[in-house]
mmCIF file of C-alpha atoms in Angstrom:
data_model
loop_
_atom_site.group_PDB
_atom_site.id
_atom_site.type_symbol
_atom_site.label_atom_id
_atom_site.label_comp_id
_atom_site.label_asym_id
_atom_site.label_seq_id
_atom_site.Cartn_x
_atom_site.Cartn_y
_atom_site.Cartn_z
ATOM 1 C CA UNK A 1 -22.148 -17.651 -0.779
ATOM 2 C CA UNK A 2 -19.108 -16.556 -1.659
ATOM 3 C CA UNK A 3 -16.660 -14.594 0.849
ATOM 4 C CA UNK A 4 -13.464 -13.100 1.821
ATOM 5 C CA UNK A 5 -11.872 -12.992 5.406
ATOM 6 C CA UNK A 6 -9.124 -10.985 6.169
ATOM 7 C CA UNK A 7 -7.190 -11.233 9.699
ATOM 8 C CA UNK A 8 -5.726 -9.846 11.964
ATOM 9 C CA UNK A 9 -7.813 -7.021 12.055
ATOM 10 C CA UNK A 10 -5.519 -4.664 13.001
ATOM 11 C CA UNK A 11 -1.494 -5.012 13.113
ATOM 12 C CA UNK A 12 1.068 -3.689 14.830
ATOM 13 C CA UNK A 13 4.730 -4.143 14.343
ATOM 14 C CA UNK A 14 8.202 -2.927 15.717
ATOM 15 C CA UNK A 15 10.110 -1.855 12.500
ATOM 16 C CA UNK A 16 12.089 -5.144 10.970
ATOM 17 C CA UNK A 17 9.332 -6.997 12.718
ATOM 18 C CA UNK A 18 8.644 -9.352 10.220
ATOM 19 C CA UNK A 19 5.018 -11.148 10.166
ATOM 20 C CA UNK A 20 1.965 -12.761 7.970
ATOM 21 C CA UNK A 21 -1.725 -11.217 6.847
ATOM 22 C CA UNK A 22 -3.807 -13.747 6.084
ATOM 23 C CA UNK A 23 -6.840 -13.624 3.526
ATOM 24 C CA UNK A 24 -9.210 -16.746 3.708
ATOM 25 C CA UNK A 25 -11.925 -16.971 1.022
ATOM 26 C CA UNK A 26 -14.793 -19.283 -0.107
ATOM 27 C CA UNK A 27 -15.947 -19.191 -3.542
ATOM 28 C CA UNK A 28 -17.888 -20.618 -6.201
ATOM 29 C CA UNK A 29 -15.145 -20.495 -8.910
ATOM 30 C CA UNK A 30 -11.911 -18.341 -8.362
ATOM 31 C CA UNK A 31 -10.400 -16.083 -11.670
ATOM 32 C CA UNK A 32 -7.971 -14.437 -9.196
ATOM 33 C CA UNK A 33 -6.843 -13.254 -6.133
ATOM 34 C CA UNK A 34 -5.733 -9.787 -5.812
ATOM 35 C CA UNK A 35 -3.848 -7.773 -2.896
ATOM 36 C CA UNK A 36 -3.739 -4.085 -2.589
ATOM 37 C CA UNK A 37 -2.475 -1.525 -0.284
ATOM 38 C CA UNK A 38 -4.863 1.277 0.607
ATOM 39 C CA UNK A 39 -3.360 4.559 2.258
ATOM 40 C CA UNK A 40 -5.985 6.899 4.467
ATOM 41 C CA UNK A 41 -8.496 8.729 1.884
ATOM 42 C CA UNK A 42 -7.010 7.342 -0.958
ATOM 43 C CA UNK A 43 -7.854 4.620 -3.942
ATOM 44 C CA UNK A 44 -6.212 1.314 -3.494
ATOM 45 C CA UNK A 45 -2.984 0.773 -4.927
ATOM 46 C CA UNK A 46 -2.179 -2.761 -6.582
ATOM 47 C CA UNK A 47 0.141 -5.050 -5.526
ATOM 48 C CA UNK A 48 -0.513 -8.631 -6.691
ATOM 49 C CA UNK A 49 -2.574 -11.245 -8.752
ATOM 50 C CA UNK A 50 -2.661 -14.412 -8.102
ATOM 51 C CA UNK A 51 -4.634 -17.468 -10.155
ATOM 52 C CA UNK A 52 -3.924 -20.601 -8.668
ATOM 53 C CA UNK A 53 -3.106 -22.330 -5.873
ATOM 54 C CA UNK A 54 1.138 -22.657 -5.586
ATOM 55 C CA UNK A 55 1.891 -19.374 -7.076
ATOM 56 C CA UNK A 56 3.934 -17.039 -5.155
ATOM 57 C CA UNK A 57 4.920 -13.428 -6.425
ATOM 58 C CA UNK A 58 7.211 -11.227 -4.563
ATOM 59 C CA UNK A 59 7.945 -7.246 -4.965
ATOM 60 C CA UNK A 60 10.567 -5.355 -2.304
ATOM 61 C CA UNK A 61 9.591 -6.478 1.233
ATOM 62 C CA UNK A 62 6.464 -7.885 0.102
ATOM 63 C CA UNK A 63 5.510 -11.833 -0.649
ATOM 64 C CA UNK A 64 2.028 -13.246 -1.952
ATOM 65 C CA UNK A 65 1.428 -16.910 -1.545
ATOM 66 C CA UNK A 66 -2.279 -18.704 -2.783
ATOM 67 C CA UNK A 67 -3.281 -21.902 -1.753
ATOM 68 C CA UNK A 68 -7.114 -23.429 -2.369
ATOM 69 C CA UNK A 69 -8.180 -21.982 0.416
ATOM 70 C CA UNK A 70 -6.262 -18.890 1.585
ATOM 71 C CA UNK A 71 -3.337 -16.258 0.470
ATOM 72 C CA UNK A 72 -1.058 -14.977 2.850
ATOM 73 C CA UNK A 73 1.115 -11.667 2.213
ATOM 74 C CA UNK A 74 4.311 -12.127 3.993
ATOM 75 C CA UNK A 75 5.922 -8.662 4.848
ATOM 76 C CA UNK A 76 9.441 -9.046 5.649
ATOM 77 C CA UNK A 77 11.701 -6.684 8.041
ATOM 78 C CA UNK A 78 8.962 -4.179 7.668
ATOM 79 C CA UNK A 79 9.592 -0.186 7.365
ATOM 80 C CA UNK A 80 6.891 2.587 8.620
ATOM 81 C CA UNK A 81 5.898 3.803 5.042
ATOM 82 C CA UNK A 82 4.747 0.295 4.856
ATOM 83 C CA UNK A 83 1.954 1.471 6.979
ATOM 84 C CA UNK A 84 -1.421 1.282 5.768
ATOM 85 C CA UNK A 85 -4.428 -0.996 5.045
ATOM 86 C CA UNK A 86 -3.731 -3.971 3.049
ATOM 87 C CA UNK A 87 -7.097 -5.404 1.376
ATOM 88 C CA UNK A 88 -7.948 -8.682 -0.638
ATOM 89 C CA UNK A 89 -9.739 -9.480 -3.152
ATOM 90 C CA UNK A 90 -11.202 -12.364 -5.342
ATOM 91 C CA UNK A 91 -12.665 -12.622 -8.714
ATOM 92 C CA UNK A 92 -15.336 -15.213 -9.337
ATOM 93 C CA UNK A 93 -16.021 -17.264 -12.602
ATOM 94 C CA UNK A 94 -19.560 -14.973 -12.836
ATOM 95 C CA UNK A 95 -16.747 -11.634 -13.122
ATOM 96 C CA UNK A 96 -18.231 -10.617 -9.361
ATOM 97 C CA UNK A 97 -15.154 -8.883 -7.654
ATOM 98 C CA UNK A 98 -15.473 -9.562 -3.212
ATOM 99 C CA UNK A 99 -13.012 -6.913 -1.063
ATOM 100 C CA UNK A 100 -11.953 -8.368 2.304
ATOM 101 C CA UNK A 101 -12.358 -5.614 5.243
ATOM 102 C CA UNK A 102 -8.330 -5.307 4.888
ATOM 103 C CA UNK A 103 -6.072 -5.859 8.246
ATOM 104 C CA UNK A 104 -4.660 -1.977 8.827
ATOM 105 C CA UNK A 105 -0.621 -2.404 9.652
ATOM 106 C CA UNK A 106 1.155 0.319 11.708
ATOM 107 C CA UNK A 107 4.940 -0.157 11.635
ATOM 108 C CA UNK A 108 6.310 1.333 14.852
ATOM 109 C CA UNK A 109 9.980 3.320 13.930
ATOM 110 C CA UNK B 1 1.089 5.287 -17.600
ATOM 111 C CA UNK B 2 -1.383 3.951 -14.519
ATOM 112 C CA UNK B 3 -3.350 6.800 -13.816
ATOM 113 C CA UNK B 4 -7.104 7.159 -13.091
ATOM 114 C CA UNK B 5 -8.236 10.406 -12.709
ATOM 115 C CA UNK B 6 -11.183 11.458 -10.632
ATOM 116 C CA UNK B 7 -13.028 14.785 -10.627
ATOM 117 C CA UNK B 8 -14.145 16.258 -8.293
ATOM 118 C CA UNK B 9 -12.153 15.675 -5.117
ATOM 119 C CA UNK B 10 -14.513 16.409 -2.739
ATOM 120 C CA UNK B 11 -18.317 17.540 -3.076
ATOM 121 C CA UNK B 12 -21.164 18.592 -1.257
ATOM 122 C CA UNK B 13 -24.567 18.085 -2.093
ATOM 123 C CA UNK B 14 -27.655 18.486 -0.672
ATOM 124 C CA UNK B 15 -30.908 16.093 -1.292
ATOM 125 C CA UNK B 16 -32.435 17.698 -3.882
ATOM 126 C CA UNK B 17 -29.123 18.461 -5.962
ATOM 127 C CA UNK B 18 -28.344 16.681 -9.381
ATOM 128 C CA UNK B 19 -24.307 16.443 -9.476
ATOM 129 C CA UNK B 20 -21.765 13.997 -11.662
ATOM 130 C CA UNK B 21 -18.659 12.422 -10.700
ATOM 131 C CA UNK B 22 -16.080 11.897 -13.547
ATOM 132 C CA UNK B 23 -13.751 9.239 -14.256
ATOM 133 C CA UNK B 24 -10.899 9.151 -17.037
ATOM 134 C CA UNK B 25 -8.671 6.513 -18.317
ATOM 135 C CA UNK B 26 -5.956 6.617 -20.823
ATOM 136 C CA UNK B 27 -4.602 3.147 -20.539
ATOM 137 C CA UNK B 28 -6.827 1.726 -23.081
ATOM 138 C CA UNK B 29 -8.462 -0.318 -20.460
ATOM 139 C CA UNK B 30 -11.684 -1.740 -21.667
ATOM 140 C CA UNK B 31 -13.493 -2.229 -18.467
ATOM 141 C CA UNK B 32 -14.130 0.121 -16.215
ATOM 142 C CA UNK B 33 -15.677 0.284 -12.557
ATOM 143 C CA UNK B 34 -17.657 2.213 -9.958
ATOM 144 C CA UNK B 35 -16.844 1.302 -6.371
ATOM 145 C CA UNK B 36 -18.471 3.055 -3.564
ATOM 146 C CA UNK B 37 -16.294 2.780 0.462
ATOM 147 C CA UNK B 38 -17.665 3.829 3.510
ATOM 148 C CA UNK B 39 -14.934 4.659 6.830
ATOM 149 C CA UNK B 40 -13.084 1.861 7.663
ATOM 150 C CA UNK B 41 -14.903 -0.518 5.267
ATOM 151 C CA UNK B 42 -13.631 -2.286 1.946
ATOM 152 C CA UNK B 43 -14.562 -1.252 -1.681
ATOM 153 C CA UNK B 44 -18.162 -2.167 -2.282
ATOM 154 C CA UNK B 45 -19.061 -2.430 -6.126
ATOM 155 C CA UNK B 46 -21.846 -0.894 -7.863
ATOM 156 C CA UNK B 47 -21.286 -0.830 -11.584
ATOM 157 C CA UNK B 48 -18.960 -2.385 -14.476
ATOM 158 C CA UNK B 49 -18.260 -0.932 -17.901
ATOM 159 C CA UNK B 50 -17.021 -3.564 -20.180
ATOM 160 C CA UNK B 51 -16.316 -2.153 -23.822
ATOM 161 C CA UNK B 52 -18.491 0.611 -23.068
ATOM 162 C CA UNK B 53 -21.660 -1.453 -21.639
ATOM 163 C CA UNK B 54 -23.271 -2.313 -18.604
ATOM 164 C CA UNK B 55 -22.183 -5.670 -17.479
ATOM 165 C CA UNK B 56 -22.713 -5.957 -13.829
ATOM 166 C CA UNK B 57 -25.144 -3.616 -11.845
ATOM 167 C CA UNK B 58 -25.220 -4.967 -8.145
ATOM 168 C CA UNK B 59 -28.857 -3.666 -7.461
ATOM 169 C CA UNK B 60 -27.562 -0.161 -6.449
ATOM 170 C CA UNK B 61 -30.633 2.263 -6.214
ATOM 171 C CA UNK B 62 -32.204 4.032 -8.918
ATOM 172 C CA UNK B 63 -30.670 7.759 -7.984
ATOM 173 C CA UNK B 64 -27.162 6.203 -9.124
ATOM 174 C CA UNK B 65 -26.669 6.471 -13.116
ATOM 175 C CA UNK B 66 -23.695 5.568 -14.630
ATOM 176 C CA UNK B 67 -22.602 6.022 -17.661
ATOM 177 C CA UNK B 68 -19.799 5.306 -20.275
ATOM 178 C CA UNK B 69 -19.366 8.124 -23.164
ATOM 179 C CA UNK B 70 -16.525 6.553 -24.378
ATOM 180 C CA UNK B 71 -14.144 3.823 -23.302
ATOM 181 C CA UNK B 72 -11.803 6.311 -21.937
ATOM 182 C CA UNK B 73 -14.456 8.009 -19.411
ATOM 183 C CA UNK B 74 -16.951 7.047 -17.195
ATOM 184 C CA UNK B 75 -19.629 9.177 -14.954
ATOM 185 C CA UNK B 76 -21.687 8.802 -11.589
ATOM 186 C CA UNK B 77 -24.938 10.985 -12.095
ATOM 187 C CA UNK B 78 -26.033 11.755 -8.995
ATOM 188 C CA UNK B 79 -29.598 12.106 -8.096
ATOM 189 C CA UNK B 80 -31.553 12.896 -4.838
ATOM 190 C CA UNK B 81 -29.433 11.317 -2.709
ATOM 191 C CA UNK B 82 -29.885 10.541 1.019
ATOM 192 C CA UNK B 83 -27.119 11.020 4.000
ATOM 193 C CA UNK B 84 -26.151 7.561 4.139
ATOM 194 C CA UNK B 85 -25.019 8.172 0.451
ATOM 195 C CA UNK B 86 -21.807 9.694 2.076
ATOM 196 C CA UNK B 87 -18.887 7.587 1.018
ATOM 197 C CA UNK B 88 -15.629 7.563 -0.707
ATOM 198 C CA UNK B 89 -16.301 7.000 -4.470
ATOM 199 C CA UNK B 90 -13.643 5.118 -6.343
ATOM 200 C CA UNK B 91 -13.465 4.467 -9.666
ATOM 201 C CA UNK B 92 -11.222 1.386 -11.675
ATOM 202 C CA UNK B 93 -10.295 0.280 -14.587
ATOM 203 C CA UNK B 94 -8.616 -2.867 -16.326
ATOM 204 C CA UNK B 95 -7.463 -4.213 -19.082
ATOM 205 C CA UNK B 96 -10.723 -6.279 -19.095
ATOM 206 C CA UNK B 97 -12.279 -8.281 -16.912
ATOM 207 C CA UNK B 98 -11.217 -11.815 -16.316
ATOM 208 C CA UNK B 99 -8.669 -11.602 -14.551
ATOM 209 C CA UNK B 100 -6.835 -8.422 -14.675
ATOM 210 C CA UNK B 101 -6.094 -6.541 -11.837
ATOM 211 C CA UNK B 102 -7.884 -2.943 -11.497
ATOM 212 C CA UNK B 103 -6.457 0.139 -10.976
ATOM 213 C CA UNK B 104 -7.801 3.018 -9.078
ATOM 214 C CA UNK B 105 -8.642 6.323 -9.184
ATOM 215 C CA UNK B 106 -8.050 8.783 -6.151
ATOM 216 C CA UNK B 107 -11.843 9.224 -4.929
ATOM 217 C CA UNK B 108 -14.168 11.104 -4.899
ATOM 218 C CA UNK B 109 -15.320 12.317 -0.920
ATOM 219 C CA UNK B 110 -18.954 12.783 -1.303
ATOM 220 C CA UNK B 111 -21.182 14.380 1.396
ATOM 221 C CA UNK B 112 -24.949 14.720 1.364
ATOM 222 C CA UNK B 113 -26.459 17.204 3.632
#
């Protein structure tokens, strides 16, 4: 069955703190990988795609890495409006699209 | 232009109502996606659009009816609905559907009373 795993659950940082999410997934066929950042009561925004293992894309503070087996998004010398849930997601070769129960970041000023 | 627009922002309904929840697009995105998110829980999908027809429905229940007038709008008829209905309601689009990422709309906060 396929599935996405996102840790930690929770994350907290000390501003410039810089650290790792980690998104772990098992499926039959992957399309893509997909981050986004989701902010309280709001849609998620889109960050990244990702298709196969060895790509890395990068935007501001942020950095996306895929391997066969897991993506991590790297978050470097964070800020506090970087606070918010970060969720991943995979694409399978049947078009099905799996969400990862996110890891929620606070960045402490 | 990324925008997905969602109408309305919040609404209350009680069992017996019939509402719709609307969706716009003007990306020229030809897929397009219902996603329903309870507190603290990821995205859960219900229903894709592709070109204007139903490709995926993931067994959501009967008093959920989408539809796609046109490939820049989509609607969430809304039927009978029980209290664990409550959710965020997010809709998506993309380009298509293998691979492109999908942008979303702000939500919809639905409550059933």
């Amino acid at each position: 069955e396929d599935q996405v795993t996102q840790s930690p659950e929770a994350l907290r940082l000390q501003e410039g703190e810089s650290s790792s999410l980690n998104c772990s997934y098992t499926v039959s066929g992957l399309r893509g990988l997909f981050w986004y950042r989701q902010d309280p009561g709001k849609g998620p925004e889109f960050l990244f795609t990702l298709y196969s293992a060895g790509e890395e894309k990068e935007k501001e503070r942020l950095k996306a890495t895929l391997t066969k087996k897991e993506s991590f998004l790297h978050i470097t010398a964070p800020k506090p409006e970087d606070s918010a849930t970060y969720l991943c997601a995979v694409q399978n070769t049947g078009n099905q699209f799996y969400f990862g129960t996110g890891t929620s970041l606070t960045v402490i000023p | 232009d990324t925008e997905v627009t969602q109408t309305p922002k919040h609404l209350v309904m009680g069992m017996t109502n019939k509402k719709s929840l609307k969706c716009e697009q003007h990306m020229g995105h030809r897929a397009m996606y219902w996603y329903k998110q309870k507190a603290k829980k990821p995205p859960e999908l219900m229903f894709v659009y592709s070109y204007e027809k139903l490709s995926i429905n993931e067994s959501v229940p009967s008093r959920f009816s989408p539809e796609c007038p046109n490939s820049s709008l989509l609607n969430l008829h809304l039927h009978a609905l029980q209290p664990e209905d409550s959710a965020l309601y997010l809709c998506a689009s993309s380009q298509g559907q293998v691979p492109y990422e999908q942008y979303f709309g702000p939500g919809t906060r639905l409550t059933v009373t």
